[in-house]
Each structure stands twice: as structure tokens, then as C-alpha cells.
PDB file of C-alpha atoms and ligand atoms in Angstrom:
ATOM      1  CA  UNK Z   1      24.116  63.014-116.720  1.00  0.00           C
ATOM      2  CA  UNK Z   2      24.107  59.871-118.731  1.00  0.00           C
ATOM      3  CA  UNK Z   3      23.947  57.151-115.793  1.00  0.00           C
ATOM      4  CA  UNK Z   4      21.151  59.203-114.162  1.00  0.00           C
ATOM      5  CA  UNK Z   5      19.081  58.917-117.315  1.00  0.00           C
ATOM      6  CA  UNK Z   6      19.531  55.240-117.615  1.00  0.00           C
ATOM      7  CA  UNK Z   7      18.401  55.317-113.965  1.00  0.00           C
ATOM      8  CA  UNK Z   8      15.093  56.807-114.460  1.00  0.00           C
ATOM      9  CA  UNK Z   9      14.564  54.887-117.388  1.00  0.00           C
ATOM     10  CA  UNK Z  10      14.650  51.549-116.034  1.00  0.00           C
ATOM     11  CA  UNK Z  11      12.248  52.325-113.520  1.00  0.00           C
ATOM     12  CA  UNK Z  12      10.017  53.783-115.826  1.00  0.00           C
ATOM     13  CA  UNK Z  13      10.344  50.208-117.898  1.00  0.00           C
ATOM     14  CA  UNK Z  14       9.762  48.474-114.479  1.00  0.00           C
ATOM     15  CA  UNK Z  15       6.625  50.572-113.759  1.00  0.00           C
ATOM     16  CA  UNK Z  16       5.021  49.798-117.192  1.00  0.00           C
ATOM     17  CA  UNK Z  17       5.640  45.905-117.457  1.00  0.00           C
ATOM     18  CA  UNK Z  18       4.118  45.588-114.004  1.00  0.00           C
ATOM     19  CA  UNK Z  19       1.495  47.478-115.410  1.00  0.00           C
ATOM     20  CA  UNK Z  20       1.026  45.571-118.209  1.00  0.00           C
ATOM     21  CA  UNK Z  21       1.591  41.941-116.320  1.00  0.00           C
ATOM     22  CA  UNK Z  22      -1.298  43.235-113.704  1.00  0.00           C
ATOM     23  CA  UNK Z  23      -3.914  44.465-116.198  1.00  0.00           C
ATOM     24  CA  UNK Z  24      -3.730  40.793-117.421  1.00  0.00           C
ATOM     25  CA  UNK Z  25      -3.983  39.414-113.934  1.00  0.00           C
ATOM     26  CA  UNK Z  26      -7.262  41.679-113.588  1.00  0.00           C
ATOM     27  CA  UNK Z  27      -8.715  40.587-116.934  1.00  0.00           C
ATOM     28  CA  UNK Z  28      -8.210  36.742-115.898  1.00  0.00           C
ATOM     29  CA  UNK Z  29      -9.729  37.259-112.707  1.00  0.00           C
ATOM     30  CA  UNK Z  30     -12.614  39.392-114.356  1.00  0.00           C
ATOM     31  CA  UNK Z  31     -13.106  36.928-116.594  1.00  0.00           C
ATOM     32  CA  UNK Z  32     -13.242  34.233-114.000  1.00  0.00           C
ATOM     33  CA  UNK Z  33     -16.808  35.147-113.349  1.00  0.00           C
ATOM     34  CA  UNK Z  34     -17.615  33.644-116.677  1.00  0.00           C
ATOM     35  CA  UNK Z  35     -16.327  30.187-116.179  1.00  0.00           C
ATOM     36  CA  UNK Z  36     -16.129  27.855-119.502  1.00  0.00           C
ATOM     37  CA  UNK Z  37     -18.577  25.173-119.234  1.00  0.00           C
ATOM     38  CA  UNK Z  38     -17.203  21.438-119.490  1.00  0.00           C
ATOM     39  CA  UNK Z  39     -17.440  20.807-123.345  1.00  0.00           C
ATOM     40  CA  UNK Z  40     -17.156  17.697-125.090  1.00  0.00           C
ATOM     41  CA  UNK Z  41     -14.391  17.174-126.756  1.00  0.00           C
ATOM     42  CA  UNK Z  42     -15.554  16.305-129.850  1.00  0.00           C
ATOM     43  CA  UNK Z  43     -17.549  19.585-130.163  1.00  0.00           C
ATOM     44  CA  UNK Z  44     -16.740  21.802-133.478  1.00  0.00           C
ATOM     45  CA  UNK Z  45     -16.038  24.939-131.262  1.00  0.00           C
ATOM     46  CA  UNK Z  46     -14.090  23.277-128.685  1.00  0.00           C
ATOM     47  CA  UNK Z  47     -10.602  25.303-129.283  1.00  0.00           C
ATOM     48  CA  UNK Z  48     -12.320  28.304-130.163  1.00  0.00           C
ATOM     49  CA  UNK Z  49     -13.714  28.696-126.378  1.00  0.00           C
ATOM     50  CA  UNK Z  50     -11.297  31.316-125.518  1.00  0.00           C
ATOM     51  CA  UNK Z  51     -13.083  33.043-122.693  1.00  0.00           C
ATOM     52  CA  UNK Z  52     -13.341  32.005-119.153  1.00  0.00           C
ATOM     53  CA  UNK Z  53     -11.115  29.901-116.988  1.00  0.00           C
ATOM     54  CA  UNK Z  54      -9.836  26.680-118.412  1.00  0.00           C
ATOM     55  CA  UNK Z  55      -8.607  24.820-115.510  1.00  0.00           C
ATOM     56  CA  UNK Z  56     -11.517  22.242-114.558  1.00  0.00           C
ATOM     57  CA  UNK Z  57     -12.840  21.624-111.124  1.00  0.00           C
ATOM     58  CA  UNK Z  58     -11.179  17.709-111.441  1.00  0.00           C
ATOM     59  CA  UNK Z  59     -12.491  15.121-110.363  1.00  0.00           C
ATOM     60  CA  UNK Z  60     -15.837  17.085-109.909  1.00  0.00           C
ATOM     61  CA  UNK Z  61     -15.634  17.990-113.490  1.00  0.00           C
ATOM     62  CA  UNK Z  62     -14.428  15.946-115.990  1.00  0.00           C
ATOM     63  CA  UNK Z  63     -13.927  16.190-119.585  1.00  0.00           C
ATOM     64  CA  UNK Z  64     -15.972  13.566-122.167  1.00  0.00           C
ATOM     65  CA  UNK Z  65     -13.255  11.453-123.617  1.00  0.00           C
ATOM     66  CA  UNK Z  66     -13.931   9.316-127.008  1.00  0.00           C
ATOM     67  CA  UNK Z  67     -15.629   5.992-127.125  1.00  0.00           C
ATOM     68  CA  UNK Z  68     -12.683   4.436-128.440  1.00  0.00           C
ATOM     69  CA  UNK Z  69     -10.235   5.628-125.436  1.00  0.00           C
ATOM     70  CA  UNK Z  70      -6.979   3.318-124.841  1.00  0.00           C
ATOM     71  CA  UNK Z  71      -6.752   3.585-121.225  1.00  0.00           C
ATOM     72  CA  UNK Z  72      -5.944   1.181-118.229  1.00  0.00           C
ATOM     73  CA  UNK Z  73      -5.621  -2.683-119.458  1.00  0.00           C
ATOM     74  CA  UNK Z  74      -8.408  -5.151-118.856  1.00  0.00           C
ATOM     75  CA  UNK Z  75      -7.965  -9.056-119.035  1.00  0.00           C
ATOM     76  CA  UNK Z  76     -11.116 -11.565-118.604  1.00  0.00           C
ATOM     77  CA  UNK Z  77      -9.335 -14.566-117.535  1.00  0.00           C
ATOM     78  CA  UNK Z  78     -12.618 -16.752-118.276  1.00  0.00           C
ATOM     79  CA  UNK Z  79     -11.289 -16.481-121.741  1.00  0.00           C
ATOM     80  CA  UNK Z  80      -7.525 -15.945-121.761  1.00  0.00           C
ATOM     81  CA  UNK Z  81      -5.709 -19.391-122.965  1.00  0.00           C
ATOM     82  CA  UNK Z  82      -2.557 -17.897-121.456  1.00  0.00           C
ATOM     83  CA  UNK Z  83      -1.051 -18.318-124.767  1.00  0.00           C
ATOM     84  CA  UNK Z  84       1.722 -15.778-123.911  1.00  0.00           C
ATOM     85  CA  UNK Z  85       1.583 -13.701-126.971  1.00  0.00           C
ATOM     86  CA  UNK Z  86       0.872 -10.711-125.283  1.00  0.00           C
ATOM     87  CA  UNK Z  87       3.969 -10.856-123.110  1.00  0.00           C
ATOM     88  CA  UNK Z  88       6.356 -11.164-126.230  1.00  0.00           C
ATOM     89  CA  UNK Z  89       4.725  -8.375-127.983  1.00  0.00           C
ATOM     90  CA  UNK Z  90       4.793  -5.800-125.104  1.00  0.00           C
ATOM     91  CA  UNK Z  91       8.273  -3.724-125.985  1.00  0.00           C
ATOM     92  CA  UNK Z  92       8.493  -2.395-121.947  1.00  0.00           C
ATOM     93  CA  UNK Z  93       7.410  -5.764-120.923  1.00  0.00           C
ATOM     94  CA  UNK Z  94       5.301  -4.597-118.215  1.00  0.00           C
ATOM     95  CA  UNK Z  95       3.051  -7.970-118.532  1.00  0.00           C
ATOM     96  CA  UNK Z  96       4.251 -11.333-116.450  1.00  0.00           C
ATOM     97  CA  UNK Z  97       2.839 -14.425-116.471  1.00  0.00           C
ATOM     98  CA  UNK Z  98       3.339 -17.838-114.816  1.00  0.00           C
ATOM     99  CA  UNK Z  99       1.651 -20.590-117.051  1.00  0.00           C
ATOM    100  CA  UNK Z 100       0.482 -23.752-115.473  1.00  0.00           C
ATOM    101  CA  UNK Z 101       0.281 -26.959-117.295  1.00  0.00           C
ATOM    102  CA  UNK Z 102      -3.134 -28.804-117.105  1.00  0.00           C
ATOM    103  CA  UNK Z 103      -3.318 -32.797-116.998  1.00  0.00           C
ATOM    104  CA  UNK Z 104      -5.860 -32.058-119.604  1.00  0.00           C
ATOM    105  CA  UNK Z 105      -8.825 -29.979-121.373  1.00  0.00           C
ATOM    106  CA  UNK Z 106      -9.476 -27.381-118.655  1.00  0.00           C
ATOM    107  CA  UNK Z 107     -12.341 -25.633-120.546  1.00  0.00           C
ATOM    108  CA  UNK Z 108     -13.079 -23.379-123.924  1.00  0.00           C
ATOM    109  CA  UNK Z 109     -12.913 -19.723-124.355  1.00  0.00           C
ATOM    110  CA  UNK Z 110     -16.243 -18.130-125.389  1.00  0.00           C
ATOM    111  CA  UNK Z 111     -14.663 -17.816-129.254  1.00  0.00           C
ATOM    112  CA  UNK Z 112     -14.504 -21.634-129.016  1.00  0.00           C
ATOM    113  CA  UNK Z 113     -10.627 -21.909-128.619  1.00  0.00           C
ATOM    114  CA  UNK Z 114      -9.685 -24.864-126.362  1.00  0.00           C
ATOM    115  CA  UNK Z 115      -7.759 -23.767-122.827  1.00  0.00           C
ATOM    116  CA  UNK Z 116      -4.670 -26.053-121.508  1.00  0.00           C
ATOM    117  CA  UNK Z 117      -3.208 -23.821-119.032  1.00  0.00           C
ATOM    118  CA  UNK Z 118      -3.606 -22.165-115.763  1.00  0.00           C
ATOM    119  CA  UNK Z 119      -2.015 -18.615-115.243  1.00  0.00           C
ATOM    120  CA  UNK Z 120      -0.429 -18.820-111.754  1.00  0.00           C
ATOM    121  CA  UNK Z 121       0.231 -15.335-112.326  1.00  0.00           C
ATOM    122  CA  UNK Z 122      -1.196 -12.744-114.621  1.00  0.00           C
ATOM    123  CA  UNK Z 123       0.472  -9.197-113.368  1.00  0.00           C
ATOM    124  CA  UNK Z 124       0.189  -5.993-116.042  1.00  0.00           C
ATOM    125  CA  UNK Z 125       2.575  -3.147-114.345  1.00  0.00           C
ATOM    126  CA  UNK Z 126       0.362  -0.191-115.515  1.00  0.00           C
ATOM    127  CA  UNK Z 127       3.344   2.109-114.442  1.00  0.00           C
ATOM    128  CA  UNK Z 128       5.311   1.043-117.092  1.00  0.00           C
ATOM    129  CA  UNK Z 129       2.367   0.848-119.910  1.00  0.00           C
ATOM    130  CA  UNK Z 130       2.912   3.105-122.594  1.00  0.00           C
ATOM    131  CA  UNK Z 131      -0.064   2.292-124.092  1.00  0.00           C
ATOM    132  CA  UNK Z 132       0.495   1.411-127.396  1.00  0.00           C
ATOM    133  CA  UNK Z 133      -2.447  -1.131-127.684  1.00  0.00           C
ATOM    134  CA  UNK Z 134      -0.033  -3.995-129.336  1.00  0.00           C
ATOM    135  CA  UNK Z 135      -0.791  -6.692-126.724  1.00  0.00           C
ATOM    136  CA  UNK Z 136      -4.929  -6.538-127.512  1.00  0.00           C
ATOM    137  CA  UNK Z 137      -4.168  -6.959-131.551  1.00  0.00           C
ATOM    138  CA  UNK Z 138      -1.907  -9.654-130.683  1.00  0.00           C
ATOM    139  CA  UNK Z 139      -4.729 -11.805-128.269  1.00  0.00           C
ATOM    140  CA  UNK Z 140      -6.511 -14.235-130.264  1.00  0.00           C
ATOM    141  CA  UNK Z 141      -9.349 -14.224-127.918  1.00  0.00           C
ATOM    142  CA  UNK Z 142      -9.523 -10.696-127.707  1.00  0.00           C
ATOM    143  CA  UNK Z 143     -10.009 -11.405-124.065  1.00  0.00           C
ATOM    144  CA  UNK Z 144      -7.828  -8.504-122.887  1.00  0.00           C
ATOM    145  CA  UNK Z 145      -8.639  -4.967-123.994  1.00  0.00           C
ATOM    146  CA  UNK Z 146      -8.147  -1.418-123.134  1.00  0.00           C
ATOM    147  CA  UNK Z 147     -10.900   0.186-121.155  1.00  0.00           C
ATOM    148  CA  UNK Z 148     -11.752   3.855-120.903  1.00  0.00           C
ATOM    149  CA  UNK Z 149     -10.869   3.762-117.079  1.00  0.00           C
ATOM    150  CA  UNK Z 150      -7.913   6.684-116.979  1.00  0.00           C
ATOM    151  CA  UNK Z 151      -8.426   7.717-113.716  1.00  0.00           C
ATOM    152  CA  UNK Z 152      -6.174   5.033-111.349  1.00  0.00           C
ATOM    153  CA  UNK Z 153      -3.927   7.657-109.912  1.00  0.00           C
ATOM    154  CA  UNK Z 154      -2.591   6.339-106.566  1.00  0.00           C
ATOM    155  CA  UNK Z 155      -0.391   7.253-103.478  1.00  0.00           C
ATOM    156  CA  UNK Z 156       1.870   4.192-103.887  1.00  0.00           C
ATOM    157  CA  UNK Z 157       3.283   3.390-107.588  1.00  0.00           C
ATOM    158  CA  UNK Z 158       2.818  -0.464-106.344  1.00  0.00           C
ATOM    159  CA  UNK Z 159      -0.609   0.111-106.560  1.00  0.00           C
ATOM    160  CA  UNK Z 160      -0.232  -0.026-110.500  1.00  0.00           C
ATOM    161  CA  UNK Z 161       0.599  -3.410-110.742  1.00  0.00           C
ATOM    162  CA  UNK Z 162      -2.746  -5.258-111.479  1.00  0.00           C
ATOM    163  CA  UNK Z 163      -3.187  -8.713-110.830  1.00  0.00           C
ATOM    164  CA  UNK Z 164      -5.597 -10.578-113.017  1.00  0.00           C
ATOM    165  CA  UNK Z 165      -4.850 -14.600-112.190  1.00  0.00           C
ATOM    166  CA  UNK Z 166      -8.235 -16.186-111.261  1.00  0.00           C
ATOM    167  CA  UNK Z 167      -6.194 -18.394-108.852  1.00  0.00           C
ATOM    168  CA  UNK Z 168      -5.472 -18.199-105.136  1.00  0.00           C
ATOM    169  CA  UNK Z 169      -1.681 -19.171-104.204  1.00  0.00           C
ATOM    170  CA  UNK Z 170      -2.963 -22.754-103.033  1.00  0.00           C
ATOM    171  CA  UNK Z 171      -5.019 -23.269-105.865  1.00  0.00           C
ATOM    172  CA  UNK Z 172      -1.886 -22.713-108.240  1.00  0.00           C
ATOM    173  CA  UNK Z 173       0.075 -24.786-106.095  1.00  0.00           C
ATOM    174  CA  UNK Z 174      -2.148 -27.798-105.896  1.00  0.00           C
ATOM    175  CA  UNK Z 175      -2.578 -27.583-109.949  1.00  0.00           C
ATOM    176  CA  UNK Z 176       1.263 -27.519-109.970  1.00  0.00           C
ATOM    177  CA  UNK Z 177       1.641 -30.649-107.835  1.00  0.00           C
ATOM    178  CA  UNK Z 178      -0.944 -32.458-109.865  1.00  0.00           C
ATOM    179  CA  UNK Z 179       0.895 -32.237-113.199  1.00  0.00           C
ATOM    180  CA  UNK Z 180       4.121 -32.905-111.807  1.00  0.00           C
ATOM    181  CA  UNK Z 181       2.606 -36.266-110.233  1.00  0.00           C
ATOM    182  CA  UNK Z 182       0.955 -36.793-114.113  1.00  0.00           C
ATOM    183  CA  UNK Z 183       4.014 -36.575-115.436  1.00  0.00           C
ATOM    184  CA  UNK Z 184       5.557 -38.717-113.187  1.00  0.00           C
ATOM    185  CA  UNK Z 185       3.091 -41.323-113.844  1.00  0.00           C
ATOM    186  CA  UNK Z 186       3.356 -41.211-117.436  1.00  0.00           C
ATOM    187  CA  UNK Z 187       6.975 -41.888-116.826  1.00  0.00           C
ATOM    188  CA  UNK Z 188       6.467 -45.042-114.557  1.00  0.00           C
ATOM    189  CA  UNK Z 189       4.096 -46.051-116.783  1.00  0.00           C
ATOM    190  CA  UNK Z 190       6.156 -45.712-120.077  1.00  0.00           C
ATOM    191  CA  UNK Z 191       9.057 -48.088-118.344  1.00  0.00           C
ATOM    192  CA  UNK Z 192       6.473 -50.474-116.983  1.00  0.00           C
ATOM    193  CA  UNK Z 193       5.741 -51.521-120.554  1.00  0.00           C
ATOM    194  CA  UNK Z 194       7.811 -54.686-121.452  1.00  0.00           C
ATOM    195  CA  UNK Z 195       9.219 -54.748-124.827  1.00  0.00           C
ATOM    196  CA  UNK Z 196       7.572 -56.364-127.509  1.00  0.00           C
ATOM    197  CA  UNK Z 197       8.340 -59.728-128.772  1.00  0.00           C
ATOM    198  CA  UNK Z 198       8.911 -59.904-132.206  1.00  0.00           C
ATOM    199  CA  UNK Z 199       5.938 -62.552-132.395  1.00  0.00           C
ATOM    200  CA  UNK Z 200       3.459 -59.917-131.452  1.00  0.00           C
ATOM    201  CA  UNK Z 201       4.725 -56.867-133.440  1.00  0.00           C
ATOM    202  CA  UNK Z 202       2.580 -55.913-136.669  1.00  0.00           C
ATOM    203  CA  UNK Z 203       3.983 -56.438-139.494  1.00  0.00           C
ATOM    204  CA  UNK Z 204       5.372 -53.460-140.887  1.00  0.00           C
ATOM    205  CA  UNK Z 205       3.866 -51.515-137.747  1.00  0.00           C
ATOM    206  CA  UNK Z 206       6.572 -50.331-135.038  1.00  0.00           C
ATOM    207  CA  UNK Z 207       3.728 -50.133-132.378  1.00  0.00           C
ATOM    208  CA  UNK Z 208       3.192 -53.418-130.160  1.00  0.00           C
ATOM    209  CA  UNK Z 209       0.077 -55.892-129.996  1.00  0.00           C
ATOM    210  CA  UNK Z 210      -1.972 -54.730-127.046  1.00  0.00           C
ATOM    211  CA  UNK Z 211      -2.796 -57.461-124.566  1.00  0.00           C
ATOM    212  CA  UNK Z 212      -3.988 -60.699-125.366  1.00  0.00           C
ATOM    213  CA  UNK Z 213      -4.121 -59.953-128.685  1.00  0.00           C
ATOM    214  CA  UNK Z 214      -2.702 -62.509-131.186  1.00  0.00           C
ATOM    215  CA  UNK Z 215      -1.355 -61.363-134.399  1.00  0.00           C
ATOM    216  CA  UNK Z 216      -1.056 -64.352-136.940  1.00  0.00           C
ATOM    217  CA  UNK Z 217       2.355 -64.452-138.991  1.00  0.00           C
ATOM    218  CA  UNK Z 218       2.659 -64.616-142.681  1.00  0.00           C
ATOM    219  CA  UNK Z 219       2.383 -68.442-142.301  1.00  0.00           C
ATOM    220  CA  UNK Z 220      -0.209 -68.651-140.588  1.00  0.00           C
ATOM    221  CA  UNK Z 221      -2.545 -66.657-142.229  1.00  0.00           C
ATOM    222  CA  UNK Z 222      -4.827 -68.389-144.768  1.00  0.00           C
ATOM    223  CA  UNK Z 223      -3.599 -67.970-148.428  1.00  0.00           C
ATOM    224  CA  UNK Z 224      -6.609 -67.312-150.851  1.00  0.00           C
ATOM    225  CA  UNK Z 225      -6.914 -69.624-154.192  1.00  0.00           C
ATOM    226  CA  UNK Z 226      -7.487 -68.384-157.283  1.00  0.00           C
ATOM    227  CA  UNK Z 227     -10.843 -70.235-158.305  1.00  0.00           C
ATOM    228  CA  UNK Z 228     -12.333 -69.308-161.726  1.00  0.00           C
ATOM    229  CA  UNK Z 229     -16.005 -69.490-162.333  1.00  0.00           C
ATOM    230  CA  UNK Z 230     -17.859 -69.730-165.176  1.00  0.00           C
ATOM    231  CA  UNK Z 231     -21.432 -68.820-166.067  1.00  0.00           C
ATOM    232  CA  UNK Z 232     -23.598 -70.918-167.428  1.00  0.00           C
ATOM    233  CA  UNK Z 233     -25.052 -70.184-170.480  1.00  0.00           C
ATOM    234  CA  UNK Z 234     -28.829 -69.475-170.093  1.00  0.00           C
ATOM    235  CA  UNK Z 235     -29.972 -71.007-173.264  1.00  0.00           C
ATOM    236  CA  UNK Z 236     -28.856 -74.168-174.906  1.00  0.00           C
ATOM    237  CA  UNK Z 237     -29.713 -74.884-178.433  1.00  0.00           C
ATOM    238  CA  UNK Z 238     -30.962 -77.947-179.137  1.00  0.00           C
ATOM    239  CA  UNK Z 239     -29.093 -80.747-181.078  1.00  0.00           C
ATOM    240  CA  UNK Z 240     -30.603 -80.730-184.002  1.00  0.00           C
ATOM    241  CA  UNK Z 241     -30.548 -77.340-184.753  1.00  0.00           C
ATOM    242  CA  UNK Z 242     -26.495 -77.349-184.431  1.00  0.00           C
ATOM    243  CA  UNK Z 243     -26.256 -80.166-186.781  1.00  0.00           C
ATOM    244  CA  UNK Z 244     -28.589 -78.512-189.429  1.00  0.00           C
ATOM    245  CA  UNK Z 245     -26.315 -75.201-189.193  1.00  0.00           C
ATOM    246  CA  UNK Z 246     -23.034 -77.214-189.409  1.00  0.00           C
ATOM    247  CA  UNK Z 247     -24.308 -78.814-192.619  1.00  0.00           C
ATOM    248  CA  UNK Z 248     -24.964 -75.549-194.167  1.00  0.00           C
ATOM    249  CA  UNK Z 249     -21.892 -74.061-193.186  1.00  0.00           C
ATOM    250  CA  UNK Z 250     -19.934 -76.908-194.933  1.00  0.00           C
ATOM    251  CA  UNK Z 251     -21.812 -76.842-198.244  1.00  0.00           C
ATOM    252  CA  UNK Z 252     -21.177 -73.430-198.346  1.00  0.00           C
ATOM    253  CA  UNK Z 253     -17.207 -73.839-197.726  1.00  0.00           C
ATOM    254  CA  UNK Z 254     -17.255 -76.449-200.393  1.00  0.00           C
ATOM    255  CA  UNK Z 255     -18.913 -74.541-203.206  1.00  0.00           C
ATOM    256  CA  UNK Z 256     -16.786 -71.530-202.184  1.00  0.00           C
ATOM    257  CA  UNK Z 257     -13.567 -73.840-202.390  1.00  0.00           C
ATOM    258  CA  UNK Z 258     -13.859 -75.253-205.775  1.00  0.00           C
ATOM    259  CA  UNK Z 259     -14.685 -72.261-207.297  1.00  0.00           C
ATOM    260  CA  UNK Z 260     -11.244 -70.953-206.176  1.00  0.00           C
ATOM    261  CA  UNK Z 261      -9.559 -74.093-206.880  1.00  0.00           C
ATOM    262  CA  UNK Z 262      -8.865 -75.402-203.622  1.00  0.00           C
ATOM    263  CA  UNK Z 263      -8.530 -78.871-202.133  1.00  0.00           C
ATOM    264  CA  UNK Z 264     -10.942 -79.299-199.320  1.00  0.00           C
ATOM    265  CA  UNK Z 265     -11.881 -82.034-196.765  1.00  0.00           C
ATOM    266  CA  UNK Z 266     -14.560 -81.536-194.466  1.00  0.00           C
ATOM    267  CA  UNK Z 267     -15.113 -83.759-191.585  1.00  0.00           C
ATOM    268  CA  UNK Z 268     -18.836 -85.283-190.620  1.00  0.00           C
ATOM    269  CA  UNK Z 269     -20.337 -83.271-187.379  1.00  0.00           C
ATOM    270  CA  UNK Z 270     -20.400 -86.538-186.011  1.00  0.00           C
ATOM    271  CA  UNK Z 271     -16.735 -87.032-185.681  1.00  0.00           C
ATOM    272  CA  UNK Z 272     -16.054 -83.219-184.583  1.00  0.00           C
ATOM    273  CA  UNK Z 273     -17.200 -81.079-186.974  1.00  0.00           C
ATOM    274  CA  UNK Z 274     -14.222 -79.588-188.270  1.00  0.00           C
ATOM    275  CA  UNK Z 275     -13.250 -78.526-191.882  1.00  0.00           C
ATOM    276  CA  UNK Z 276      -9.583 -78.175-193.271  1.00  0.00           C
ATOM    277  CA  UNK Z 277      -9.226 -76.205-196.254  1.00  0.00           C
ATOM    278  CA  UNK Z 278      -5.705 -77.061-198.297  1.00  0.00           C
ATOM    279  CA  UNK Z 279      -4.174 -74.737-200.564  1.00  0.00           C
ATOM    280  CA  UNK Z 280      -2.876 -75.796-204.028  1.00  0.00           C
ATOM    281  CA  UNK Z 281       0.826 -77.031-204.274  1.00  0.00           C
ATOM    282  CA  UNK Z 282       3.240 -73.912-205.179  1.00  0.00           C
ATOM    283  CA  UNK Z 283       6.703 -74.357-206.066  1.00  0.00           C
ATOM    284  CA  UNK Z 284       8.827 -72.189-204.079  1.00  0.00           C
ATOM    285  CA  UNK Z 285      12.046 -70.550-204.812  1.00  0.00           C
ATOM    286  CA  UNK Z 286      14.835 -71.997-202.753  1.00  0.00           C
ATOM    287  CA  UNK Z 287      18.136 -70.612-203.391  1.00  0.00           C
ATOM    288  CA  UNK Z 288      21.539 -72.806-203.308  1.00  0.00           C
ATOM    289  CA  UNK Z 289      25.248 -71.693-203.087  1.00  0.00           C
ATOM    290  CA  UNK Z 290      28.219 -74.066-204.279  1.00  0.00           C
ATOM    291  CA  UNK Z 291      30.672 -74.554-201.382  1.00  0.00           C
ATOM    292  CA  UNK Z 292      34.164 -72.976-202.345  1.00  0.00           C
ATOM    293  CA  UNK Z 293      36.237 -76.262-202.986  1.00  0.00           C
ATOM    294  CA  UNK Z 294      39.038 -76.118-200.321  1.00  0.00           C
ATOM    295  CA  UNK Z 295      41.516 -78.757-202.764  1.00  0.00           C
ATOM    296  CA  UNK Z 296      44.586 -76.819-203.734  1.00  0.00           C
ATOM    297  CA  UNK Z 297      45.724 -77.116-207.615  1.00  0.00           C
ATOM    298  CA  UNK Z 298      47.046 -80.078-208.809  1.00  0.00           C
ATOM    299  CA  UNK Z 299      50.200 -77.583-210.679  1.00  0.00           C
ATOM    300  CA  UNK Z 300      51.048 -76.790-207.794  1.00  0.00           C
TER     301      UNK Z 300
HETATM  302  S1  LIG K   1      -0.564  -1.413-124.251  1.00  0.00           S
HETATM  303 FE1  LIG K   1       1.582  -1.736-124.641  1.00  0.00          FE
HETATM  304  S2  LIG K   1       3.099  -1.067-122.964  1.00  0.00           S
HETATM  305 FE2  LIG K   1       0.997  -1.224-122.139  1.00  0.00          FE
HETATM  306  S3  LIG K   1       0.858  -3.614-121.854  1.00  0.00           S
HETATM  307 FE3  LIG K   1       0.141  -3.375-124.202  1.00  0.00          FE
HETATM  308  S4  LIG K   1       2.220  -3.877-125.257  1.00  0.00           S
HETATM  309 FE4  LIG K   1       2.941  -3.532-122.913  1.00  0.00          FE
HETATM  310  S1  LIG K   2      -2.333 -12.877-125.555  1.00  0.00           S
HETATM  311 FE1  LIG K   2      -4.440 -13.102-124.720  1.00  0.00          FE
HETATM  312  S2  LIG K   2      -4.617 -15.175-124.414  1.00  0.00           S
HETATM  313 FE2  LIG K   2      -2.659 -15.140-125.170  1.00  0.00          FE
HETATM  314  S3  LIG K   2      -1.918 -14.670-122.587  1.00  0.00           S
HETATM  315 FE3  LIG K   2      -2.590 -13.009-123.643  1.00  0.00          FE
HETATM  316  S4  LIG K   2      -4.472 -12.098-122.522  1.00  0.00           S
HETATM  317 FE4  LIG K   2      -4.258 -14.502-122.514  1.00  0.00          FE
END
């Protein structure tokens, strides 16, 4: 009896669950008439529009994306200085560069950075990219950017490998050959220069003298002697005025010396015009010591 009862209950549960599911299906089928219109993701009620069909008819219908979207990478090769920073920072190694040294300055990027390298290969594998954006933050010239292009779906995953090099394989080979030739010529030029002789080496400088340049040694260099120069006096006093000044001075010295009890000798201006002042004699104390007698006493 119980088995029959369980059997009837299970049939009823099946019918009720089918009814519930079908009512939901009919509800959405009816709501499909009121298909939700394409809405800007930035609108305030974007997540509050629950009525209608949610699936967009892509690609006929597309959701608008924010201005600062980070999707497919793009590189402006004219501004790329091939510094390799983006390769080093990429966590999944999806950027590959093959640099070629140039024999000189190639040009300048738009921000003024000098370009000294060519990129024979600059590939980005977007199928590996995790869209972290690190490569764009380290790029010194900001030539590597993330664009708002998100629809780059393909039938072959190999088509996700994007090539940005602006050199054809032939041009890259030519640049490589030119640089190798440049290095070879430089090495040959180094070997062909004879070692500098001692007489042609500048003093204190390890650099050899230029061809044809003769540098004098320290013995050959002219020595600079000291030649003192004196300025001539602008005004010369007359002989008469000098004599009168000297006589006045000697008279003044004699009167001053006599008042202090000094013996003064004054030479005439004709013989040189010099005066000498002698101090009066004063006794000077000179201590004397008796030498100890070296003779032995007679008693002994
Ligand atoms: S976005 Fe991230 S993962 Fe993609 S190439 Fe740049 S560094 Fe690599
Ligand atoms: S970081 Fe920028 S400039 Fe340097 S190689 Fe990469 S793309 Fe070029």
C-alpha cells in the first residue's frame, strides 16, 4: 500500500515541477516581445532593467564600452626606441623583439628620445595577453597603448599574433649586414693605427698625437723668466724742496734729542741725508763665576 502511495506522489511531483518550469519558459517567451534595448553600461539603471531578453544580437548590437578600455595592444613603431622594457615586464612573455643596432642615429621619437636601434621583429601574441597593461606603463615614449578594440576574434589562433615591425625581412637583413660591416671596419681601423711613440705622446695624456702634430718636449718648451716691472712715479719733487724738508727734519731731531740727553750726529744732506741717534752709555751687569779649582789640597 505504501509503495503505491509513493508512486502516486512521485508522479505528482513530476507534473508540478514540469508545470513550474514551463510557466517560467512561457513567461520569458512572452517577455521576448519586450526585448531590452541596448543600454550604456554607465547608465544608473543598467542592472535594474530585468524585463525583456538580455542577449544582444551581436555583432549587430554592441554594448558601448568605457572610454578608457584596455583591450587590444597597439604600437606606433615610429616612436618605439626598441628599449626592450615591455618585453622584460610582461608576465606571460607575449611580446617578442629582435633588435638590430644601427651604425648611427636613426632618428627621434615624437617625445625627442633618440632612436639608435631597428626592430627586425616586434610581435605581440594577443592570445597569451592577460591585459594587465604593465607593458604600457613602462614604455618610455608611450608608443605602446591599449586600445578600445575588443573584437579581434578569429578562426585561427595564429591570427592573434600581431606584427608591428616596420622593416621587411630584406631590409632587416640589409641593416644587420651594414652593422656587421661597420664593426669590422672599426676593428680593422683600430689594428692599423701604429702604437704611439714616446715623443708623440702628450704629457699626462694617454691619447696619441694626431698625424702631423709635433708636440714639443719639456726641454724644448720656452721657459718663462721673472721680469719685475716698476711703475715710474708720476710727479718728481724738485731737488730744492727735498733739501728744505730734510733740513727741517734734522733740526727737529736735534732739538728733540738734546732735550732727552742723547748724543746726536746728523749727516749733511749733500752726503746722503742720513741721521744716526746714539743712546747714552749705561753700565751693563755681567755676572762672572769663579771656576772650581782642580788642584788637590796640599795636606793630602
Ligand atoms: S598587457 Fe600585460 S600580458 Fe599583455 S602584453 Fe602587456 S604586459 Fe604582457
Ligand atoms: S617599451 Fe615602448 S619604446 Fe620600449 S621597446 Fe617596448 S614599445 Fe618600444
